[in-house]
CSV table of C-alpha atoms in Angstrom, one decimal:
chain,number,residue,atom,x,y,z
I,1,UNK,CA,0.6,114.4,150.7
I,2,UNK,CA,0.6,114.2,146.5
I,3,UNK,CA,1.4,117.1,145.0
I,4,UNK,CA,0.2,117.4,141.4
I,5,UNK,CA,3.1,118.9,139.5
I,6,UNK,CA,3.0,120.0,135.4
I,7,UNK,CA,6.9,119.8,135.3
I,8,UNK,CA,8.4,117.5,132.9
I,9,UNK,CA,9.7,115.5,135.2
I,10,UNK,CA,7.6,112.6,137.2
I,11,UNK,CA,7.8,114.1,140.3
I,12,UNK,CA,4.7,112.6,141.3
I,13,UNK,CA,5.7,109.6,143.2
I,14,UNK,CA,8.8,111.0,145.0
I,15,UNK,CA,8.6,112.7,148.2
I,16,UNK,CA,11.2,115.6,149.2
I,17,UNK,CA,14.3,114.4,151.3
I,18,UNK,CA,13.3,115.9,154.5
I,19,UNK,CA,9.8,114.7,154.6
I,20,UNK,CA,10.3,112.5,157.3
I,21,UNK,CA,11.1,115.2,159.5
I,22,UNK,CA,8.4,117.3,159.0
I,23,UNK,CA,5.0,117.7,159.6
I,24,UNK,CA,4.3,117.6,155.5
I,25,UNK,CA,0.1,118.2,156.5
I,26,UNK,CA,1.1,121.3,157.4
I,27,UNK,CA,3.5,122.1,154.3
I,28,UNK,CA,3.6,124.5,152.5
I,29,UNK,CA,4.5,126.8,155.1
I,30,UNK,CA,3.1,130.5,156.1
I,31,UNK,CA,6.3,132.0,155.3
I,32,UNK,CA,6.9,134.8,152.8
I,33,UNK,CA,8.0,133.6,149.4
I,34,UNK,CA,11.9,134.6,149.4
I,35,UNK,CA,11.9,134.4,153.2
I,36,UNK,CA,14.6,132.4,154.7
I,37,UNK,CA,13.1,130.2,157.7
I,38,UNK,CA,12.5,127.5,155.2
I,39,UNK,CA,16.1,127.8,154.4
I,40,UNK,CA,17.0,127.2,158.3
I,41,UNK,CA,14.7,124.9,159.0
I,42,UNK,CA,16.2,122.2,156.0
I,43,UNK,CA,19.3,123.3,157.2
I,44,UNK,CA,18.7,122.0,161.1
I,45,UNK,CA,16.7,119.0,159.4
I,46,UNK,CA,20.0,118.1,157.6
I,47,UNK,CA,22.4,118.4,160.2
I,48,UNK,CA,20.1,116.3,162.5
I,49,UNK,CA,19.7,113.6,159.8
I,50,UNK,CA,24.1,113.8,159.6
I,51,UNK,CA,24.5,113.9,163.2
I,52,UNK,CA,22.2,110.1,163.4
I,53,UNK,CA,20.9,111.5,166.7
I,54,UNK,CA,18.0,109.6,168.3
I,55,UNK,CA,15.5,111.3,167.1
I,56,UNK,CA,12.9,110.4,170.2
I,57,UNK,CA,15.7,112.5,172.0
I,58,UNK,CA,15.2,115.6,170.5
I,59,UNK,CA,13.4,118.9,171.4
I,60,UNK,CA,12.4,122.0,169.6
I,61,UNK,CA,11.3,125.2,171.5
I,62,UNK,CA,10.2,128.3,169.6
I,63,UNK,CA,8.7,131.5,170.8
I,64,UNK,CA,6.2,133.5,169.2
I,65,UNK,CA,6.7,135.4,165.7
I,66,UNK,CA,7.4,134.2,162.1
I,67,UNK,CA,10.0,131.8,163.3
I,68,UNK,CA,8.3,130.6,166.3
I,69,UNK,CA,6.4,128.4,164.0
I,70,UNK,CA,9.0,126.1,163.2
I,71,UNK,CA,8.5,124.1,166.3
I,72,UNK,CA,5.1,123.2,164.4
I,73,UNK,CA,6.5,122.4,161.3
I,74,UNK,CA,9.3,119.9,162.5
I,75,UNK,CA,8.3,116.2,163.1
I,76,UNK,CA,9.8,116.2,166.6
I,77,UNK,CA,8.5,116.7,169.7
I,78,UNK,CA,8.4,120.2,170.8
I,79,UNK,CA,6.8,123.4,172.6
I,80,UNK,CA,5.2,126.4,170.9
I,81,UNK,CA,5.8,128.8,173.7
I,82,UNK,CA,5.0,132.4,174.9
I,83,UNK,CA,6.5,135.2,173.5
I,84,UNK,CA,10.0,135.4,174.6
I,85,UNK,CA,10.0,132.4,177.1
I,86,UNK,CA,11.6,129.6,174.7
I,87,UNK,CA,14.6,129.8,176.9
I,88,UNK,CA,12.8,129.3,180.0
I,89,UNK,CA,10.4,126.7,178.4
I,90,UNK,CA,13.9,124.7,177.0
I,91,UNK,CA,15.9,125.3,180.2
I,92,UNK,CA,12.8,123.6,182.2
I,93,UNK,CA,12.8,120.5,179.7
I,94,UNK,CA,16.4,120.1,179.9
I,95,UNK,CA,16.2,119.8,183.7
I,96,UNK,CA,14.0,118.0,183.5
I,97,UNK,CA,15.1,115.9,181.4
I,98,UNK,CA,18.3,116.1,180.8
I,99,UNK,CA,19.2,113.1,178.1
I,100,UNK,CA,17.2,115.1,175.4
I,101,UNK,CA,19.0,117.4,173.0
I,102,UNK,CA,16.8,121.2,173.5
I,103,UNK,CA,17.2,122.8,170.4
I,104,UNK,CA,15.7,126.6,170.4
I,105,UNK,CA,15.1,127.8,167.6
I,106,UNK,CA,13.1,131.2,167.5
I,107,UNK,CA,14.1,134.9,166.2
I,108,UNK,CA,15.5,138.0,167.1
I,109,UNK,CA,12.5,139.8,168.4
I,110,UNK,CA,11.7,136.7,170.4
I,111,UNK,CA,14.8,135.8,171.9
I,112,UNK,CA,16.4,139.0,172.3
I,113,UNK,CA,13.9,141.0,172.5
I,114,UNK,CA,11.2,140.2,174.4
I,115,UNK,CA,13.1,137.2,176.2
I,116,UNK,CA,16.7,139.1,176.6
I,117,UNK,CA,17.0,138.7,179.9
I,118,UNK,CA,15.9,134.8,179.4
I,119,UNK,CA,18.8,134.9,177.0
I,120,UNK,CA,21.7,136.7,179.0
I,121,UNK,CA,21.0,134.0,182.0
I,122,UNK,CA,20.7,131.0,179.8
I,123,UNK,CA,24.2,131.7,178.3
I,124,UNK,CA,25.6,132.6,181.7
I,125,UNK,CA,24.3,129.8,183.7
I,126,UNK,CA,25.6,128.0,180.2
I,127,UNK,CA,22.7,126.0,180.2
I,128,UNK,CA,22.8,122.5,177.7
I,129,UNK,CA,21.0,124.4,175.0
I,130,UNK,CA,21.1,124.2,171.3
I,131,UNK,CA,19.9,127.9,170.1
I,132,UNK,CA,19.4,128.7,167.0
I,133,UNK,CA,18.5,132.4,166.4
I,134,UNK,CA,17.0,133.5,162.9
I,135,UNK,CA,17.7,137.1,162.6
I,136,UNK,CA,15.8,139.6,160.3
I,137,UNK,CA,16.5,142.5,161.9
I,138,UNK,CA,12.9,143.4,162.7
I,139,UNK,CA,9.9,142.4,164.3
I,140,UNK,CA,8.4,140.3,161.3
I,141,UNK,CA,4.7,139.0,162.1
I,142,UNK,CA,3.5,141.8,163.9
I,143,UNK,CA,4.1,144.5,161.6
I,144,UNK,CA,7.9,145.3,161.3
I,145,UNK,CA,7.9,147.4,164.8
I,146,UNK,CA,12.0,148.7,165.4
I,147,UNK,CA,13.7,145.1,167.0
I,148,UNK,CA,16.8,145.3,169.4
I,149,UNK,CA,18.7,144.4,166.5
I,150,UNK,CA,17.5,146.9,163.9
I,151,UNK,CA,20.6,148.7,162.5
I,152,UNK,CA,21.2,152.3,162.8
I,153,UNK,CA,19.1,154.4,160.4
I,154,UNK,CA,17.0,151.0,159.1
I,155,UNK,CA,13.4,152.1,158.7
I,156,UNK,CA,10.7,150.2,160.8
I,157,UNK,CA,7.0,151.0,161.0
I,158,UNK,CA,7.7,152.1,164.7
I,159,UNK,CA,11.0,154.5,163.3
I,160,UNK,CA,9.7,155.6,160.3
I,161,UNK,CA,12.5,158.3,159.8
I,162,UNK,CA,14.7,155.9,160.3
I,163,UNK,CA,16.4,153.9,163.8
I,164,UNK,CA,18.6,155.7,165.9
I,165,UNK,CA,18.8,153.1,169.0
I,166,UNK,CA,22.2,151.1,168.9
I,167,UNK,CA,21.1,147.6,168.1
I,168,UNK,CA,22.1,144.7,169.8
I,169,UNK,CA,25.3,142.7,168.7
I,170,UNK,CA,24.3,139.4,169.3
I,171,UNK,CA,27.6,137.0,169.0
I,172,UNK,CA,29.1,139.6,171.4
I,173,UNK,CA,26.3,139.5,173.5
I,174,UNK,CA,26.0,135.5,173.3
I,175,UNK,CA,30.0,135.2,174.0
I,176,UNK,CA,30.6,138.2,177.1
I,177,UNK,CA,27.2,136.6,178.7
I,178,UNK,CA,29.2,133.1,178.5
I,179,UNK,CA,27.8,131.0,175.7
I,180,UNK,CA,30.6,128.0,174.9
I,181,UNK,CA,29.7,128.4,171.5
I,182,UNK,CA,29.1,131.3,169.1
I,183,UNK,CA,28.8,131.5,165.3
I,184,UNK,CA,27.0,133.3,162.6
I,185,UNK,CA,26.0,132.7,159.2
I,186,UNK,CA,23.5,133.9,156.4
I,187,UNK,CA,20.9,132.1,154.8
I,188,UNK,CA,23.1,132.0,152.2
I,189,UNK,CA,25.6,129.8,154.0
I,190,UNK,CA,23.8,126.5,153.6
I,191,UNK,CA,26.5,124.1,154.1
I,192,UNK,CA,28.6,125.8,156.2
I,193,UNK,CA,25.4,126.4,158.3
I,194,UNK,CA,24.8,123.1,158.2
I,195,UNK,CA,28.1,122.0,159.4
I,196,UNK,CA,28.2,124.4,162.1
I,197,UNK,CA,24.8,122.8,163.3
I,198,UNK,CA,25.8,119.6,163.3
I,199,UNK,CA,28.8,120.7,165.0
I,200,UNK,CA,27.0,122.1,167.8
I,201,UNK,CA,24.9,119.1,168.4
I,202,UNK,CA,27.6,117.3,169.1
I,203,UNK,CA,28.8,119.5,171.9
I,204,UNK,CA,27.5,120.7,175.1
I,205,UNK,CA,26.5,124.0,177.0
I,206,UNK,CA,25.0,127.1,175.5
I,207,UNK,CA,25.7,126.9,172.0
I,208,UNK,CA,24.7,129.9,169.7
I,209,UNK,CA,23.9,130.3,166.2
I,210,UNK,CA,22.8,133.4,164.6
I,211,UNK,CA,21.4,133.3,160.9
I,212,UNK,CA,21.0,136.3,159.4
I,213,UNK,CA,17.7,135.9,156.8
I,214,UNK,CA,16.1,138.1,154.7
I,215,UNK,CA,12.6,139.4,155.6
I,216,UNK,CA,11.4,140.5,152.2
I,217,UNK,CA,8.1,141.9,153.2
I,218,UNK,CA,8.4,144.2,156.3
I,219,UNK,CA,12.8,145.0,156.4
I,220,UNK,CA,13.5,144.7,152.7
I,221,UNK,CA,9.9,146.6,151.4
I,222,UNK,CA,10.5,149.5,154.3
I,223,UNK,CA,14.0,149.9,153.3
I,224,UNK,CA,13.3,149.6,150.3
I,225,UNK,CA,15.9,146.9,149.6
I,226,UNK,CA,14.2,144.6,146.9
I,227,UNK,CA,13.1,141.0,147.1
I,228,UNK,CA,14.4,138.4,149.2
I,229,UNK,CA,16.6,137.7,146.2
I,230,UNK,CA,17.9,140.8,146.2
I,231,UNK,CA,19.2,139.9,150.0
I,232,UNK,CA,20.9,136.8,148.9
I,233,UNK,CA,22.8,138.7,146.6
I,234,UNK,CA,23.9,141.1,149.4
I,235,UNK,CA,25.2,138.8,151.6
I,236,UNK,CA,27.0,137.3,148.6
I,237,UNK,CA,28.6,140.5,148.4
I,238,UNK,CA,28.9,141.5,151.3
I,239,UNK,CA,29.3,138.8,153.9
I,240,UNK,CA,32.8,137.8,154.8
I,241,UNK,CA,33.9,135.0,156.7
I,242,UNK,CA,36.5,135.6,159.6
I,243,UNK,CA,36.9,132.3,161.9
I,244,UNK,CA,37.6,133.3,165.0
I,245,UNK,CA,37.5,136.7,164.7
I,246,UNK,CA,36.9,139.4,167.9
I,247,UNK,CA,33.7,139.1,168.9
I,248,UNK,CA,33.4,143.3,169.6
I,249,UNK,CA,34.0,143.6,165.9
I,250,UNK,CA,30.6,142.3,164.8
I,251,UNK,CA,28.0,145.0,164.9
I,252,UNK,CA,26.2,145.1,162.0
I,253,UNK,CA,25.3,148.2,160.2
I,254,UNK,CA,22.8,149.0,157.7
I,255,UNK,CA,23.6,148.0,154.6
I,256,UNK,CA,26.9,147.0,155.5
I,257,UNK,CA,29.6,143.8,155.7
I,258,UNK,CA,28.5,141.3,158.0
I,259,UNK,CA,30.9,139.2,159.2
I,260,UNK,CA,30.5,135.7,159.6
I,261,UNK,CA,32.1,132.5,161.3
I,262,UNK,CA,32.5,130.2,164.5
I,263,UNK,CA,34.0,132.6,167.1
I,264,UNK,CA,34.2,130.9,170.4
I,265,UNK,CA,34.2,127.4,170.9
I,266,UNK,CA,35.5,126.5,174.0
I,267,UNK,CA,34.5,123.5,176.6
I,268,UNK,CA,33.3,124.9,179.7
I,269,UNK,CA,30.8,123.3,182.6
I,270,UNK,CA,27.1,123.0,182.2
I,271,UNK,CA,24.6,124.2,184.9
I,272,UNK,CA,24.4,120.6,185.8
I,273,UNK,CA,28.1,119.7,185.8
I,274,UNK,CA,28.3,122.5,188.5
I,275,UNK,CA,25.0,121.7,190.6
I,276,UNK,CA,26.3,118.1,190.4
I,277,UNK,CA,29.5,118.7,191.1
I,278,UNK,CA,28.1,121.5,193.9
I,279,UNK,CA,26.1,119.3,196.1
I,280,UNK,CA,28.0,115.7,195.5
I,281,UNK,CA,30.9,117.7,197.3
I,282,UNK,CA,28.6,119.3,200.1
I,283,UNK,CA,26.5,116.1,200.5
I,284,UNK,CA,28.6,113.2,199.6
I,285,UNK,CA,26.1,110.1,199.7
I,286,UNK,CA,23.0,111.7,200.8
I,287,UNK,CA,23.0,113.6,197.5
I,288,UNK,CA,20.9,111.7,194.8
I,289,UNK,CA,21.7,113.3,191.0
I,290,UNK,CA,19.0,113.2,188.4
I,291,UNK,CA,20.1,110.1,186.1
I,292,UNK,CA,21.3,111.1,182.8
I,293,UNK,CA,19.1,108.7,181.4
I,294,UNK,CA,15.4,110.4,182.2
I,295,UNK,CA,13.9,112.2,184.4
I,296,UNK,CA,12.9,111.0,187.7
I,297,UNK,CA,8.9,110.7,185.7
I,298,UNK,CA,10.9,108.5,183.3
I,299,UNK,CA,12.2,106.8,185.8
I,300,UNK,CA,8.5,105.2,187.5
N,1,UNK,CA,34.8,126.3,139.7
N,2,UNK,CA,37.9,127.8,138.0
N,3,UNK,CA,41.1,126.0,138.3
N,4,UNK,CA,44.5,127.6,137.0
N,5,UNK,CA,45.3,124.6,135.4
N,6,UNK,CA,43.4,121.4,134.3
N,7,UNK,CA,43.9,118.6,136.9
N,8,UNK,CA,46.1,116.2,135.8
N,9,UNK,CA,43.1,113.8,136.2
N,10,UNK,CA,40.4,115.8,134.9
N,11,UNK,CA,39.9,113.2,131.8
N,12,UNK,CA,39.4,110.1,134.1
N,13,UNK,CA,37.6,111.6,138.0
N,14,UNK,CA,34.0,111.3,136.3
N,15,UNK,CA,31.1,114.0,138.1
N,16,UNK,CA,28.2,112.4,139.7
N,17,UNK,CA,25.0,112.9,137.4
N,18,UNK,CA,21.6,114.0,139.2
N,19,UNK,CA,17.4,114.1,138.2
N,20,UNK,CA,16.4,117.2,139.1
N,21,UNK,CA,12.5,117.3,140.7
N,22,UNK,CA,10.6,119.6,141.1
N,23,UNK,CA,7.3,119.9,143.1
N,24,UNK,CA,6.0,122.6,141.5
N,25,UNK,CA,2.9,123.5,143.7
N,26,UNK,CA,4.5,123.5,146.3
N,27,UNK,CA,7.1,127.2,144.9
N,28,UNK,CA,6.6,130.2,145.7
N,29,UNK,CA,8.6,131.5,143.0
N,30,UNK,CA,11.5,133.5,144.9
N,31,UNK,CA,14.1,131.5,142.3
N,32,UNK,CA,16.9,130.9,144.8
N,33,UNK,CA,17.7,127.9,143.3
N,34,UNK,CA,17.5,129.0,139.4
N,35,UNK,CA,20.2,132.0,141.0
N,36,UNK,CA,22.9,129.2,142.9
N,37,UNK,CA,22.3,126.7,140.5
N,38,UNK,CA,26.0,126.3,139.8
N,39,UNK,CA,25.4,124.6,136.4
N,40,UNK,CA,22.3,126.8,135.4
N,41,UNK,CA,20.0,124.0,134.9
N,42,UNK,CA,17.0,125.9,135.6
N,43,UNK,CA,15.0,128.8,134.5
N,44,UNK,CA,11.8,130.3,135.3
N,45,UNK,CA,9.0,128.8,134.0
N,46,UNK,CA,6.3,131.7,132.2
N,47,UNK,CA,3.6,129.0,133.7
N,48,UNK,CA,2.0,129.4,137.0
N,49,UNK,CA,1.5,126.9,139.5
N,50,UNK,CA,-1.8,126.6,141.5
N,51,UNK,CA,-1.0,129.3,143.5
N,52,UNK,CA,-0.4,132.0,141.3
N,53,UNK,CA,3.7,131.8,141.5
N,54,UNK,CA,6.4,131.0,138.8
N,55,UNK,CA,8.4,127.6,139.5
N,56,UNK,CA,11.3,127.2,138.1
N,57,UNK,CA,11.5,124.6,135.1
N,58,UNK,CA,14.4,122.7,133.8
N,59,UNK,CA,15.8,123.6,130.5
N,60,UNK,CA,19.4,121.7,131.1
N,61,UNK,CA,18.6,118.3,132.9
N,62,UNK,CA,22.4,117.0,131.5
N,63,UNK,CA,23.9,119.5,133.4
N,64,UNK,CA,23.4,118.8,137.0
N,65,UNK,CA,25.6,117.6,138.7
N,66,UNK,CA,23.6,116.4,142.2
N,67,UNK,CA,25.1,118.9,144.2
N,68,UNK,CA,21.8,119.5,146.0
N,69,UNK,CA,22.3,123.1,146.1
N,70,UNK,CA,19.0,123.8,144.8
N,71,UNK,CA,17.6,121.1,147.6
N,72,UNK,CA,19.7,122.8,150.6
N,73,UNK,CA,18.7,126.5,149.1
N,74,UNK,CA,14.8,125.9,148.9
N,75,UNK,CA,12.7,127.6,151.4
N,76,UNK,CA,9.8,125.6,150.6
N,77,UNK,CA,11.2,122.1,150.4
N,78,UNK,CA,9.8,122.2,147.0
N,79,UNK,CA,12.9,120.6,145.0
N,80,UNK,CA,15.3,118.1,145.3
N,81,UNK,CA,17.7,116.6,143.0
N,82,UNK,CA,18.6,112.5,143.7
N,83,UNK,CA,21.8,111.1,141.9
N,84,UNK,CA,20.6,109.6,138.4
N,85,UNK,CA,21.9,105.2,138.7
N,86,UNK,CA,24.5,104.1,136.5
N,87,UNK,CA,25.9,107.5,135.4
N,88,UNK,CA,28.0,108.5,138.6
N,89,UNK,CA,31.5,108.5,137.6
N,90,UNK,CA,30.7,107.2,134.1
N,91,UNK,CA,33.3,108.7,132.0
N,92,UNK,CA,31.5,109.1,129.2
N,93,UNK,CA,29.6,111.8,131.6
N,94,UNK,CA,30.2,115.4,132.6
N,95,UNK,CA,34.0,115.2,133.7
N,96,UNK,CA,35.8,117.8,135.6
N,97,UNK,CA,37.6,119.2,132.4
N,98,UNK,CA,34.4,119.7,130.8
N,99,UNK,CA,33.1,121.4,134.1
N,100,UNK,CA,35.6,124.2,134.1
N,101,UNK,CA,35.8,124.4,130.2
N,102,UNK,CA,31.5,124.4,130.8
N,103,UNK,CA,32.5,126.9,133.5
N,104,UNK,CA,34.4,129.0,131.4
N,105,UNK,CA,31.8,129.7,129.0
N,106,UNK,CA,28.8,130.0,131.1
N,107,UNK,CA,30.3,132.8,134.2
């Protein structure tokens, strides 16, 4: 795609960086302006570009809502799925075949919300997953109803006198359901979100990242909290990094510090290391494990 | 950046020079990038692009420093800086003394 630019500079020929990772027919993207999926999205498109990963082996699998559609936009194979069942769509593909990296990458509402119980069992099982969770505090696309992860006294058009449900945690949620890696960063984070990505990709299990973004058009204009600018600047101010820290002391509140970092990172078996370990002791022989490399379809 | 002192080195480690691009189309103006531009090499334009938004326009193309801050920050994939041939490291360029002294004067 040319873009016809009136900036001085002869932009004309050059293409952006990323471009070969995305579906550029489809750019530019339905996202808000000051929204930050796009933000996310050239972050994982970086970190998969540093990792040198096959790129034939990777998977994205997004759910439905604003951030459901970045499965569409990346150059990669992937699912658009049902509301709330990325986890199940992902956890199917990674059984089936298990070479592929699985990335997830989906929001709050999605994940947490609609597909929470998808989400506690994936990290339990600590399925090979790659999940990337873009947070904006509300149910974007369809109208900013209240979102398990809504802070206290936050205004959505379902609690418009503000929310008084406790919201979701999601690190501690992610880390007590058994997920081998937990971290969370801002949009505003860009390289450090981009290390943590590429960090992940290199290891296995369920491996969580939360990005908190700004959603400038239902969360920031109901709360009356400014442009998506305006949200950057918050979490400049406001966002503090703690490596490490306890993961019952990250509950955001409205308006209020969020703390960011890697918080568990620990090595711990896979759904498949266990069933493979499982059966090869109770069958010995007769037991025939699905090849790393492919499927048994890849297999014919 | 901010040092307490000069590094000892600060007249000979040169900085890498960078072309900043912009594709202005494809903006939708939320100026992330003229806000973390660390050497405030942009603005934003009074001009609109095709679809009614304000890009951002470069008003200090000496400055940058190919940091790809602006390229990391950018929702839209809509700029992009690539390191400018021949200047990297040329001492004659921007060196880290004249960063923080630049620095100094512009925070």
């Amino acid at each position: 795609m040319t873009v016809a630019t009136k900036s001085t500079t002869a932009s004309q020929e050059l293409e952006h960086p990323s471009a070969p990772l995305l579906r550029m027919e489809r750019i530019p993207h339905v996202w808000c302006p000051s929204c930050g999926i796009g933000t996310v999205v050239k972050c994982y498109a970086t970190a998969l570009e540093r990792s040198g990963v096959d790129l034939d082996k990777v998977s994205v699998v997004s759910g439905i809502g604003c951030s459901g559609r970045v499965a569409g936009y990346l150059k990669l194979d992937g699912f658009h799925t049902t509301h709330g069942r990325a986890l199940p769509f992902a956890t199917g593909l990674k059984l089936g075949r298990p070479e592929l990296l699985v990335t997830v990458i989906s929001g709050d509402g999605d994940l947490v919300g609609i597909g929470g119980n998808h989400f506690i069992h994936a990290a339990r099982r600590n399925m090979d997953l790659l999940v990337i969770l873009i947070n904006n505090f509300i149910y974007g696309m369809t109208g900013g109803q209240n979102a398990p992860t809504t802070p206290q006294q936050a205004r959505s058009s379902t609690m418009p006198f503000g929310n008084f449900e406790t919201p979701f945690s999601l690190p501690h949620l992610a880390a007590s359901s058994g997920a081998s890696y937990v971290a969370r960063w801002t949009c505003l984070h860009i390289r450090r979100l981009t290390w943590s990505i590429e960090e992940a990709i290199g290891k296995r299990g369920f491996r969580f990242i939360e990005v908190i973004a700004p959603c400038p058009t239902l969360y920031a204009r109901l709360n009356k909290l400014g442009s998506g600018l305006d949200a950057m600047r918050f979490y400049h101010d406001t966002a503090e990094i703690r490596n490490g820290a306890d993961t019952r002391e990250l509950e955001i509140s409205f308006q209020e510090k969020i703390t960011c970092g890697k918080f568990v990172d620990e090595d711990r078996p896979t759904f498949l290391d266990l069933m493979h370990n499982h059966y090869g002791e109770l069958l010995g022989d007769r037991y025939v494990p699905t090849p790393r490399e492919g499927g048994m379809l890849h297999e014919q | 950046m901010r040092y307490w002192r000069d590094p000892l080195d600060a007249g000979q480690v040169g900085a890498p020079r960078g072309d900043v691009h912009i594709l202005a189309d494809r903006c939708k103006g939320c100026a992330f990038c003229v806000e973390y531009c660390p050497r405030q090499v942009l603005e934003m334009s009074r001009e609109f692009n095709r679809k009614g938004y304000h890009p951002p326009e470069i008003v200090d193309a000496e400055a940058c420093v190919n940091c790809g801050l602006c390229e990391m920050i950018c929702p839209e994939f809509a700029i992009f800086s690539v390191e400018s041939a021949g200047l990297a490291g040329d001492l004659a360029g921007v060196s880290v003394g004249a960063n923080i002294r630049a620095g100094e004067g512009a925070s």
